[in-house]
Short mmCIF file of C-alpha atoms and ligand atoms in Angstrom, two decimals:
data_model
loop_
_atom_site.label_atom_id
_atom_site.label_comp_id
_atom_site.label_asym_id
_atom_site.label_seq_id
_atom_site.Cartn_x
_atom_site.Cartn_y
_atom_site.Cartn_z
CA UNK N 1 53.00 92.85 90.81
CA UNK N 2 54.53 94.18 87.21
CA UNK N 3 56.52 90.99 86.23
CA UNK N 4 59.77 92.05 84.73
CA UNK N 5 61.82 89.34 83.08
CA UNK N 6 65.64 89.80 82.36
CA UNK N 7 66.26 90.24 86.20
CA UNK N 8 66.17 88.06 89.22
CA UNK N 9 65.63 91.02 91.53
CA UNK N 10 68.15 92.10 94.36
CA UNK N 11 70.37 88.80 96.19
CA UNK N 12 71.37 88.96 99.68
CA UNK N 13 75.29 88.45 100.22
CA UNK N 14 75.48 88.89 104.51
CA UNK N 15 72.62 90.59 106.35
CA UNK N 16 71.98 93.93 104.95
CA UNK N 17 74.71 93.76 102.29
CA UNK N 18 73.45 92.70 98.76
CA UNK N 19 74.10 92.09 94.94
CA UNK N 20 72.19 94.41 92.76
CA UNK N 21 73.65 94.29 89.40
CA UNK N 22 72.86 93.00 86.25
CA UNK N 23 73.62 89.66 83.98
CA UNK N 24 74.17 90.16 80.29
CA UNK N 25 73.68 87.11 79.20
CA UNK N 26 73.75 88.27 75.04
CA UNK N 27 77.47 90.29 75.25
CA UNK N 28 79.57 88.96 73.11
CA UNK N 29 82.25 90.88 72.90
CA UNK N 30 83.59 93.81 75.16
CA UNK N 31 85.77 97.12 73.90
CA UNK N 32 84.74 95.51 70.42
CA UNK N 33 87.59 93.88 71.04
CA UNK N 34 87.46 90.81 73.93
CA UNK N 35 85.50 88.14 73.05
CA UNK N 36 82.61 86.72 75.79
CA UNK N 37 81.86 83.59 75.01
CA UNK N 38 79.93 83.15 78.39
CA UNK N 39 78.41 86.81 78.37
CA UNK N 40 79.02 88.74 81.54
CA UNK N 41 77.41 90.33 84.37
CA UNK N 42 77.90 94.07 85.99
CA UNK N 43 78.05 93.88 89.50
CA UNK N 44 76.80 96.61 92.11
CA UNK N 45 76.54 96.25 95.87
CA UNK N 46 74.75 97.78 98.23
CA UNK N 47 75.38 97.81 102.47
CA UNK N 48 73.15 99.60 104.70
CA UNK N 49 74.84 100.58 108.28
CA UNK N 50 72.72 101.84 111.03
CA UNK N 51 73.09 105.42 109.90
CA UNK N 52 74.33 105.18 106.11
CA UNK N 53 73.61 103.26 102.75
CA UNK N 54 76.51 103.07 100.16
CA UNK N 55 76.20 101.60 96.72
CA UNK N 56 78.98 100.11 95.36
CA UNK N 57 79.68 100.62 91.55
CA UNK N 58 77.23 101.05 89.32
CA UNK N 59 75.88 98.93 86.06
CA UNK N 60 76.42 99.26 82.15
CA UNK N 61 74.11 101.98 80.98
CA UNK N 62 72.36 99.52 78.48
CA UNK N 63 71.04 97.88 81.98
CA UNK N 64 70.42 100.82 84.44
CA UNK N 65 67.01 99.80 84.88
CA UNK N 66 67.78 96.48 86.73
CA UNK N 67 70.11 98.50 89.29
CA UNK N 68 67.37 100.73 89.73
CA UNK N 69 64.81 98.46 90.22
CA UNK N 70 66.71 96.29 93.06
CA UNK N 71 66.98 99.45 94.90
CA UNK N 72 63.15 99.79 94.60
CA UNK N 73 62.71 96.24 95.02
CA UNK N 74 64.94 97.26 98.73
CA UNK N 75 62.79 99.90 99.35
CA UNK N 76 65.85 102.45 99.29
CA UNK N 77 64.55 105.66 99.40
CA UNK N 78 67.99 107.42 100.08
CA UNK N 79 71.52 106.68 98.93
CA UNK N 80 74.29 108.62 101.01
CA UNK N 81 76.96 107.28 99.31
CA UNK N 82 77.80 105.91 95.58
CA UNK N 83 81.50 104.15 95.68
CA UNK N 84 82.82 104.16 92.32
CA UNK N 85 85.99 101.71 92.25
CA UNK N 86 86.38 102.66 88.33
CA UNK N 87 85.66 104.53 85.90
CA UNK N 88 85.17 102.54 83.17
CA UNK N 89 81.69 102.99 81.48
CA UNK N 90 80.67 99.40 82.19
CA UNK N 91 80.66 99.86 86.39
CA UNK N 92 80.46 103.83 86.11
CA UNK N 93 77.37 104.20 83.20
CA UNK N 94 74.53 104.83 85.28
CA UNK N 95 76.36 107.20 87.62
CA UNK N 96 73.95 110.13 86.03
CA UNK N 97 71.02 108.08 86.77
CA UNK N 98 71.65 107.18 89.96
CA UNK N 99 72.41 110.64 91.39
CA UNK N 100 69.17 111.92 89.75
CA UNK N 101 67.31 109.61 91.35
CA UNK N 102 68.98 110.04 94.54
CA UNK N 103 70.24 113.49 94.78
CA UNK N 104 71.60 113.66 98.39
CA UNK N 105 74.30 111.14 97.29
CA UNK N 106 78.10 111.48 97.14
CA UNK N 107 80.18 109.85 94.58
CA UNK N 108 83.18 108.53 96.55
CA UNK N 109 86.22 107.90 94.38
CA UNK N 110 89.87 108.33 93.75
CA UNK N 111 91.15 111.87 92.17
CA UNK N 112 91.94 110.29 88.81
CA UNK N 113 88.88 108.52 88.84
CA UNK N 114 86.65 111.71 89.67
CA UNK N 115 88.41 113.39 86.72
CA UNK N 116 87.33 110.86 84.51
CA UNK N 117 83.96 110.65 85.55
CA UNK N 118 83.59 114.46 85.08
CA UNK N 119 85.00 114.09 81.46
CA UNK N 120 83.11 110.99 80.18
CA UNK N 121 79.44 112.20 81.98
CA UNK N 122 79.88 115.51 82.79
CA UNK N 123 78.85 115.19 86.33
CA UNK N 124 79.28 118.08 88.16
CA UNK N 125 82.56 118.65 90.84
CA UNK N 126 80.51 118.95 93.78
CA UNK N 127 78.90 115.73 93.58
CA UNK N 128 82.07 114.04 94.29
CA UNK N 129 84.24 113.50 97.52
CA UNK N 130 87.31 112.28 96.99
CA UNK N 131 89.21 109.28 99.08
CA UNK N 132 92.94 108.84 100.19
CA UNK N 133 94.80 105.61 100.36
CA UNK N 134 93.17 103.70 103.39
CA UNK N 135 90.78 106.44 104.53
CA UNK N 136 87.75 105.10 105.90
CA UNK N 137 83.83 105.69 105.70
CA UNK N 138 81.80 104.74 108.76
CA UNK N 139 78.02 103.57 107.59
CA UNK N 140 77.06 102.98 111.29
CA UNK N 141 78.60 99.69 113.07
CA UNK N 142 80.12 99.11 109.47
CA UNK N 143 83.50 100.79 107.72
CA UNK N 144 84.27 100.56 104.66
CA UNK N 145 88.04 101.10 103.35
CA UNK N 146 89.15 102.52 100.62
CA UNK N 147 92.82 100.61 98.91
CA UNK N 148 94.22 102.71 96.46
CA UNK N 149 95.21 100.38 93.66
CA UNK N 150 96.04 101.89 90.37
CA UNK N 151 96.16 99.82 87.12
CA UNK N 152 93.27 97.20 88.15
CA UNK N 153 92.08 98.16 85.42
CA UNK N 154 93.11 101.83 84.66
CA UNK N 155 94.98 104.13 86.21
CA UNK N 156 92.22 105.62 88.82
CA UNK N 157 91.45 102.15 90.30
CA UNK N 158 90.14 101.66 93.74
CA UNK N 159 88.68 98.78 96.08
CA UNK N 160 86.65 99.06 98.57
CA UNK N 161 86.88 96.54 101.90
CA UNK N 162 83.80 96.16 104.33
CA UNK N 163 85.70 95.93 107.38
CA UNK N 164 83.33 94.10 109.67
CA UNK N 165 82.36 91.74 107.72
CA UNK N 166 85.74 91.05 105.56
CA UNK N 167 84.57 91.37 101.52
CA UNK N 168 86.20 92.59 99.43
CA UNK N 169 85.27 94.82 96.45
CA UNK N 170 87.67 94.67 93.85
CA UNK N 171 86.27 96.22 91.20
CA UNK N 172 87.52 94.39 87.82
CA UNK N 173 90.37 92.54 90.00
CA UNK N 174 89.70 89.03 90.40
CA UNK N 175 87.00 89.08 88.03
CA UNK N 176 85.44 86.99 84.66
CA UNK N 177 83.56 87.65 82.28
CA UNK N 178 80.91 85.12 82.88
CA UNK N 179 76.80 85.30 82.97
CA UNK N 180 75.70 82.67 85.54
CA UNK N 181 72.74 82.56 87.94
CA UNK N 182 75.23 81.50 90.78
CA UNK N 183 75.88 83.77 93.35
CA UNK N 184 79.11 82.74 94.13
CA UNK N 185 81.36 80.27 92.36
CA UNK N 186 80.00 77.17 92.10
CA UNK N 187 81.53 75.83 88.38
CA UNK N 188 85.16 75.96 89.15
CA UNK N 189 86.30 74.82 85.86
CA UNK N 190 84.25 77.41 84.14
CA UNK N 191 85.68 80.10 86.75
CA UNK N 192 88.87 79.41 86.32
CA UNK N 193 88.88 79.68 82.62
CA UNK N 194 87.26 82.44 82.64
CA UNK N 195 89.29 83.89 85.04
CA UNK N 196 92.29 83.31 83.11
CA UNK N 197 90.65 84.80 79.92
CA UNK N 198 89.90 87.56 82.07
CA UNK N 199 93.74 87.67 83.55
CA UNK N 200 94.77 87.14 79.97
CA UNK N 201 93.26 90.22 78.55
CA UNK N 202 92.83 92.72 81.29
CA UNK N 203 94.87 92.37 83.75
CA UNK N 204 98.45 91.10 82.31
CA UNK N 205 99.79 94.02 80.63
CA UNK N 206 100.05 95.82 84.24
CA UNK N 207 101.77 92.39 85.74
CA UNK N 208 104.30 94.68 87.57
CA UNK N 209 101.67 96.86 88.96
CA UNK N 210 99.72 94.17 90.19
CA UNK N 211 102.61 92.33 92.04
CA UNK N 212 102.69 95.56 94.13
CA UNK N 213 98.65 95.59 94.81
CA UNK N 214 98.42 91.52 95.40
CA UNK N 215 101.57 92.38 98.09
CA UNK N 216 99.54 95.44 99.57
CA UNK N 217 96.29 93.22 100.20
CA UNK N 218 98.15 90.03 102.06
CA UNK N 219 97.36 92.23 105.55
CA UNK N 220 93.29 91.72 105.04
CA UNK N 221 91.47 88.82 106.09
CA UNK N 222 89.51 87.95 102.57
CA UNK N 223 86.06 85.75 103.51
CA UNK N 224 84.62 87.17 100.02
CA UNK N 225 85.53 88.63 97.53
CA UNK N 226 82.79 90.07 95.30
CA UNK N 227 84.28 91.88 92.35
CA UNK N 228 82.32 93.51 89.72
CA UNK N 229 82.01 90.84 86.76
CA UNK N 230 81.05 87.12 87.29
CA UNK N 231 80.34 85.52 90.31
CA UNK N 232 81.89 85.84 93.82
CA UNK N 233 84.70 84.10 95.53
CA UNK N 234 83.30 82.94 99.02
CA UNK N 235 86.23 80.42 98.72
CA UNK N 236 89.24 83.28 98.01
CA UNK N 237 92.39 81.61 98.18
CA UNK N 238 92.15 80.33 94.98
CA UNK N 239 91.62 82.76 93.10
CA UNK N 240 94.49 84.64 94.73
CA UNK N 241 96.46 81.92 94.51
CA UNK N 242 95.48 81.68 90.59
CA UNK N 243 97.13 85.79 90.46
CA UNK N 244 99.61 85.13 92.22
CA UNK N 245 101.07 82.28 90.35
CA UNK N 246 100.26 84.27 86.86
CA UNK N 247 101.84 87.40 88.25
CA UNK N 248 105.06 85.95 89.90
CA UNK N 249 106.00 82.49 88.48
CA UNK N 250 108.14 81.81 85.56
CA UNK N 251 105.96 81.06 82.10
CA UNK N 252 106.20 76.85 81.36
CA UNK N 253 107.97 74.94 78.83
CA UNK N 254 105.36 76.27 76.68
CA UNK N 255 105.60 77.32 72.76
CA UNK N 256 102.29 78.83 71.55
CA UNK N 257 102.25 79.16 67.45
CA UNK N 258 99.83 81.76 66.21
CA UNK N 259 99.83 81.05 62.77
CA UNK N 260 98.02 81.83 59.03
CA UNK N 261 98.72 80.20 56.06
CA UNK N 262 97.18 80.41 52.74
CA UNK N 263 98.60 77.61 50.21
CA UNK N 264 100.00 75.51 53.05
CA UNK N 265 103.31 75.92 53.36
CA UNK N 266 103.66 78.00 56.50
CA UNK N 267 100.71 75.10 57.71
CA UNK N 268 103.42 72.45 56.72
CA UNK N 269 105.99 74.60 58.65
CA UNK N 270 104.20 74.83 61.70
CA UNK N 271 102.93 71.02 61.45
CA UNK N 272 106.70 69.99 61.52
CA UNK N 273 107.70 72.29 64.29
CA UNK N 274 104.79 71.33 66.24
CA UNK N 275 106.04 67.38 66.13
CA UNK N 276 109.71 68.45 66.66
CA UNK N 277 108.73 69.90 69.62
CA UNK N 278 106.61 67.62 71.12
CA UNK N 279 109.04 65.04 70.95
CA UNK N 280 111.33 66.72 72.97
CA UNK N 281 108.74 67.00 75.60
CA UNK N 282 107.74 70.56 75.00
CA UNK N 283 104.02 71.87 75.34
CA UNK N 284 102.95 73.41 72.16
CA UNK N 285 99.32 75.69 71.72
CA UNK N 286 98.54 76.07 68.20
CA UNK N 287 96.17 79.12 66.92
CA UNK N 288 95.29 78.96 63.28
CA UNK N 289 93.94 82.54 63.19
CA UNK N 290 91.77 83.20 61.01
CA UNK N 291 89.78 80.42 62.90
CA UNK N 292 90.82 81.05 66.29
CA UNK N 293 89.34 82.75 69.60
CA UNK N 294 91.66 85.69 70.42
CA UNK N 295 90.91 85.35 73.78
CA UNK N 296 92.33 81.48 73.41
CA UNK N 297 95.36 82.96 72.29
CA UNK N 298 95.40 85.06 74.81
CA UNK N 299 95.10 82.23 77.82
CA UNK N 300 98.06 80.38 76.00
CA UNK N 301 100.43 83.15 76.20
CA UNK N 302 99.97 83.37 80.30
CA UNK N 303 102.01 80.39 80.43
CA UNK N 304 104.33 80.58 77.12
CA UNK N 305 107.98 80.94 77.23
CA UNK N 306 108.31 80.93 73.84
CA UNK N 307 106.31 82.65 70.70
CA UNK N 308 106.73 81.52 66.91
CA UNK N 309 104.40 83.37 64.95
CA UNK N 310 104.06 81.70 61.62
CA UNK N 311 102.93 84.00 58.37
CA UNK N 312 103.49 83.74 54.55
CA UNK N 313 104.20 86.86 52.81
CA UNK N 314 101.45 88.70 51.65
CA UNK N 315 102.34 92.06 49.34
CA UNK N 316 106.03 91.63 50.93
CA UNK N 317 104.36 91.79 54.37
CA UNK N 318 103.00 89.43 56.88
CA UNK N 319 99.57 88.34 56.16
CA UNK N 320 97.64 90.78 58.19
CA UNK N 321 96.46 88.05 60.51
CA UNK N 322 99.71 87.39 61.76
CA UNK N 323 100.28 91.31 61.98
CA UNK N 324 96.57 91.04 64.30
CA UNK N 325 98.03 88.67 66.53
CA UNK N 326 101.31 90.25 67.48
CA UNK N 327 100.00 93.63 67.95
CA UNK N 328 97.33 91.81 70.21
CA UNK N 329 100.07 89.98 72.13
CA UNK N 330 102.62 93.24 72.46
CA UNK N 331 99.81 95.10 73.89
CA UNK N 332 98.89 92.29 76.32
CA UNK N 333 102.59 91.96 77.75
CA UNK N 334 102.79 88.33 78.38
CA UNK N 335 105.71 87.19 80.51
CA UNK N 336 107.37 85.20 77.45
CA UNK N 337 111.17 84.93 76.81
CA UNK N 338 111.76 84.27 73.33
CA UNK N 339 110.31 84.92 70.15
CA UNK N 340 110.68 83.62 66.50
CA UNK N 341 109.00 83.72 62.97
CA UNK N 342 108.34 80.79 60.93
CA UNK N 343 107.19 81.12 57.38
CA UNK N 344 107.04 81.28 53.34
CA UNK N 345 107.32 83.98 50.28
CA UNK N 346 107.18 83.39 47.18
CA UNK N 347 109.71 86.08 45.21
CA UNK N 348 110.65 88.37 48.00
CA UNK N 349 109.90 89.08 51.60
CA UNK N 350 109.90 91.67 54.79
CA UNK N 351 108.06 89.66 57.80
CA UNK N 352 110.59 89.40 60.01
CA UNK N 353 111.53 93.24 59.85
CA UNK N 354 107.59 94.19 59.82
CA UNK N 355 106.67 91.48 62.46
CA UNK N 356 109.75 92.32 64.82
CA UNK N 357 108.85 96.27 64.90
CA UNK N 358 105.44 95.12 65.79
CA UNK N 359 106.29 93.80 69.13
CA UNK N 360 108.18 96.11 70.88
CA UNK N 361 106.84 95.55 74.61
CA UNK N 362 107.42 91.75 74.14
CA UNK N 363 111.13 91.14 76.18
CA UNK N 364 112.11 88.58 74.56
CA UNK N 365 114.98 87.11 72.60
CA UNK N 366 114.84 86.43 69.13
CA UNK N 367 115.47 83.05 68.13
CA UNK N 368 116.72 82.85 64.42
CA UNK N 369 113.67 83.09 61.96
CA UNK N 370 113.18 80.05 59.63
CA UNK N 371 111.63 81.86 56.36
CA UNK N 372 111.66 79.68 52.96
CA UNK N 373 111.10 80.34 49.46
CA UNK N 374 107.85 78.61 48.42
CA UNK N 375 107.09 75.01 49.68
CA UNK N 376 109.30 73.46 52.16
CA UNK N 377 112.18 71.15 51.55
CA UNK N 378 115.00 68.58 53.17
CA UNK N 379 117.01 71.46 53.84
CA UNK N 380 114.33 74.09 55.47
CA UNK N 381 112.74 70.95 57.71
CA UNK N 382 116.11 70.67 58.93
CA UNK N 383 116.51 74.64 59.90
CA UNK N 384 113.57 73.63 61.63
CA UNK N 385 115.01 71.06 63.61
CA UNK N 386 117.19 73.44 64.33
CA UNK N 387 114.93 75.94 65.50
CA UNK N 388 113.50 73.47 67.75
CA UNK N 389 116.49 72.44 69.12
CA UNK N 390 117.37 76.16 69.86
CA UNK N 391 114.23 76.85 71.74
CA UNK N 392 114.90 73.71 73.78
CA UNK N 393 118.39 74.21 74.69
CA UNK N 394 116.89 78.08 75.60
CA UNK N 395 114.60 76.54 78.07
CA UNK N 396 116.70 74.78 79.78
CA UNK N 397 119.04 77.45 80.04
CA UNK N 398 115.98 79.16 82.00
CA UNK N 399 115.24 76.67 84.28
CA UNK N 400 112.01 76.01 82.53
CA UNK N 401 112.93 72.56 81.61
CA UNK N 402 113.42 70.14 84.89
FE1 FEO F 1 84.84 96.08 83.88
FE2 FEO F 1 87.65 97.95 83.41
O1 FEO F 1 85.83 97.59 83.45
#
């Protein structure tokens, strides 16, 4: 036998369903944007029925060959049906591969999603069939079910349920970016993080939309769910537990302080607020940012209820770090409540009008700015105090503090 490293071969879920995806075990960053600190893996599925075979999702292009060679290693010599939950290149890549090499196949998918597909790899119209909201596809003494659920991750998103035996195929939902040679979850710290990173960056700007799709699954019985990066839940409820609580609840008695300084005064600033706050028994995450993970930043902000982004003034704007990190956090929609701005100039200044337009998703209150003129003294630590004692008093007023 050819030995081909870089692939464990195909794993066996239930009888006659299996994993056939791939690990990436070198990513290190996704939309050259996310960081992976833990690389990632592409997950595909197949089931055989008694009549019908259905894949499930394909891999990322750069690793077609794997999912090609675990259906060789299956001995699958025709594919009826291709599933494709999304669209996005990473599940969806090999889709022009896969229906060379098995040309008899359908691509199953949502309307959007086959519009997409046609666009990004000009795959011709009459390769696809496409799937209402709870239609079903009998294999032979299995069904699979198809859940419309838009906005896990884009708008065409699907997932797929295998009746019989109860897994669920989310697609990105429920995911993590993690490369592991588990199976299933068996490192539940290192889930969980990575599940919130995932949370964090993914799925949180479509919070509303995914309050709607966590209520529409509470009808199916979950034993797995096996979504298409990082390993499986064959333990569910807590990772639906783990959305539920980031999609619903209220955000802690939390500040998180992106910050960048350059000569140390917005550092001194932030050191200051930091210890104000702490002694009045509020949480604080601190992000210097040219040093930080974004994705770190990203985590904190599931829980905050309050931002302070701390810049000096750089060419009368905010340093462009600071600028990074609020675009990144108005795009990512976190469930905060207030905001503020904390920070220095040295002859003149327009952060807080350049920073505010910056977040315009962001519902939050703004909480006076405290911005000083060079390094700071008796009277800016106590606007500080003030500031501290502002964001307090606001979470209380929320309920946030007990
Ligand atoms: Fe893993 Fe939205 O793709």
């Amino acid at each position: 036998m050819k030995r081909k490293p870089g692939n464990a071969g195909p794993r066996e879920i239930k009888k006659d369903v299996y994993y056939v995806g791939a690990v990436d075990w070198d990513r290190r960053l996704f939309d050259s944007l996310i960081p992976l600190p833990d690389g990632t893996s592409y997950n595909a599925y197949l089931i055989k029925g008694s009549q019908k075979t259905a894949l499930i999702d394909t891999v990322d292009p750069a690793f077609k060959d794997v999912l090609l060679d675990n259906l060789d290693q299956l001995g699958i010599k025709k594919l009826d049906y291709v599933i494709f939950n999304h669209a996005e290149p990473d599940h969806s890549g090999s889709i022009r591969e896969v229906l060379e090499k098995y040309p008899e196949a359908k691509a199953f998918c949502t309307e959007k999603c086959k519009a997409i597909l046609m666009d990004r790899f000009m795959v011709p119209e009459d390769k696809f069939k496409t799937v209402a909201d709870k239609e079903t596809l009998p294999l032979g003494g299995r069904t699979l079910e198809f859940i419309h659920a838009p906005w896990v991750h884009w708008p065409e998103t699907m997932l797929t349920y295998l009746q019989e035996e109860k897994i669920l195929f989310p697609g990105d939902f429920f995911g993590s970016h993690i490369a592991t040679t588990d199976m299933f979850v068996r490192n539940s710290g290192q889930e969980f993080e990575a599940a919130k990173r995932y949370w964090a960056e993914i799925m949180m700007p479509f919070r509303p939309q995914i309050q709607k799709n966590l209520e529409k699954l509470k009808p199916y019985k979950l034993d797995i769910i096996a979504p298409s990066h990082g390993p499986l839940h064959d333990k569910p409820e807590y990772i639906i537990e783990a959305y539920t609580h980031w999609a619903f609840d209220e955000p802690g008695n939390v500040v998180v302080i992106p910050y960048v300084s350059m000569h140390g005064s917005t550092r001194r600033m932030v050191d200051y607020l930091t210890d104000a706050l702490t002694r009045k028994g509020v949480t604080v995450g601190r992000f210097d940012l040219p040093h930080s993970d974004i994705g770190k930043l990203a985590m904190a902000l599931v829980d905050a209820a309050t931002i302070v982004i701390g810049t000096p003034t750089v060419l009368t704007g905010p340093h462009p770090a600071a600028a990074y990190a609020a675009v990144v956090a108005n795009a990512i929609k976190p469930k905060a409540k207030f905001a503020s701005i904390i920070g220095s100039y040295g002859w003149g200044t327009k952060v807080v009008d350049t920073l505010s337009a910056l977040i315009p998703n962001l519902k939050v209150e703004i909480i006076p700015p405290v911005i000083i003129k060079g390094y700071p003294k008796e009277a800016d630590y106590d606007a500080l105090d003030k500031l501290a004692d502002s964001i307090v008093e606001k979470h209380k007023a929320a309920g946030l503090i007990k």
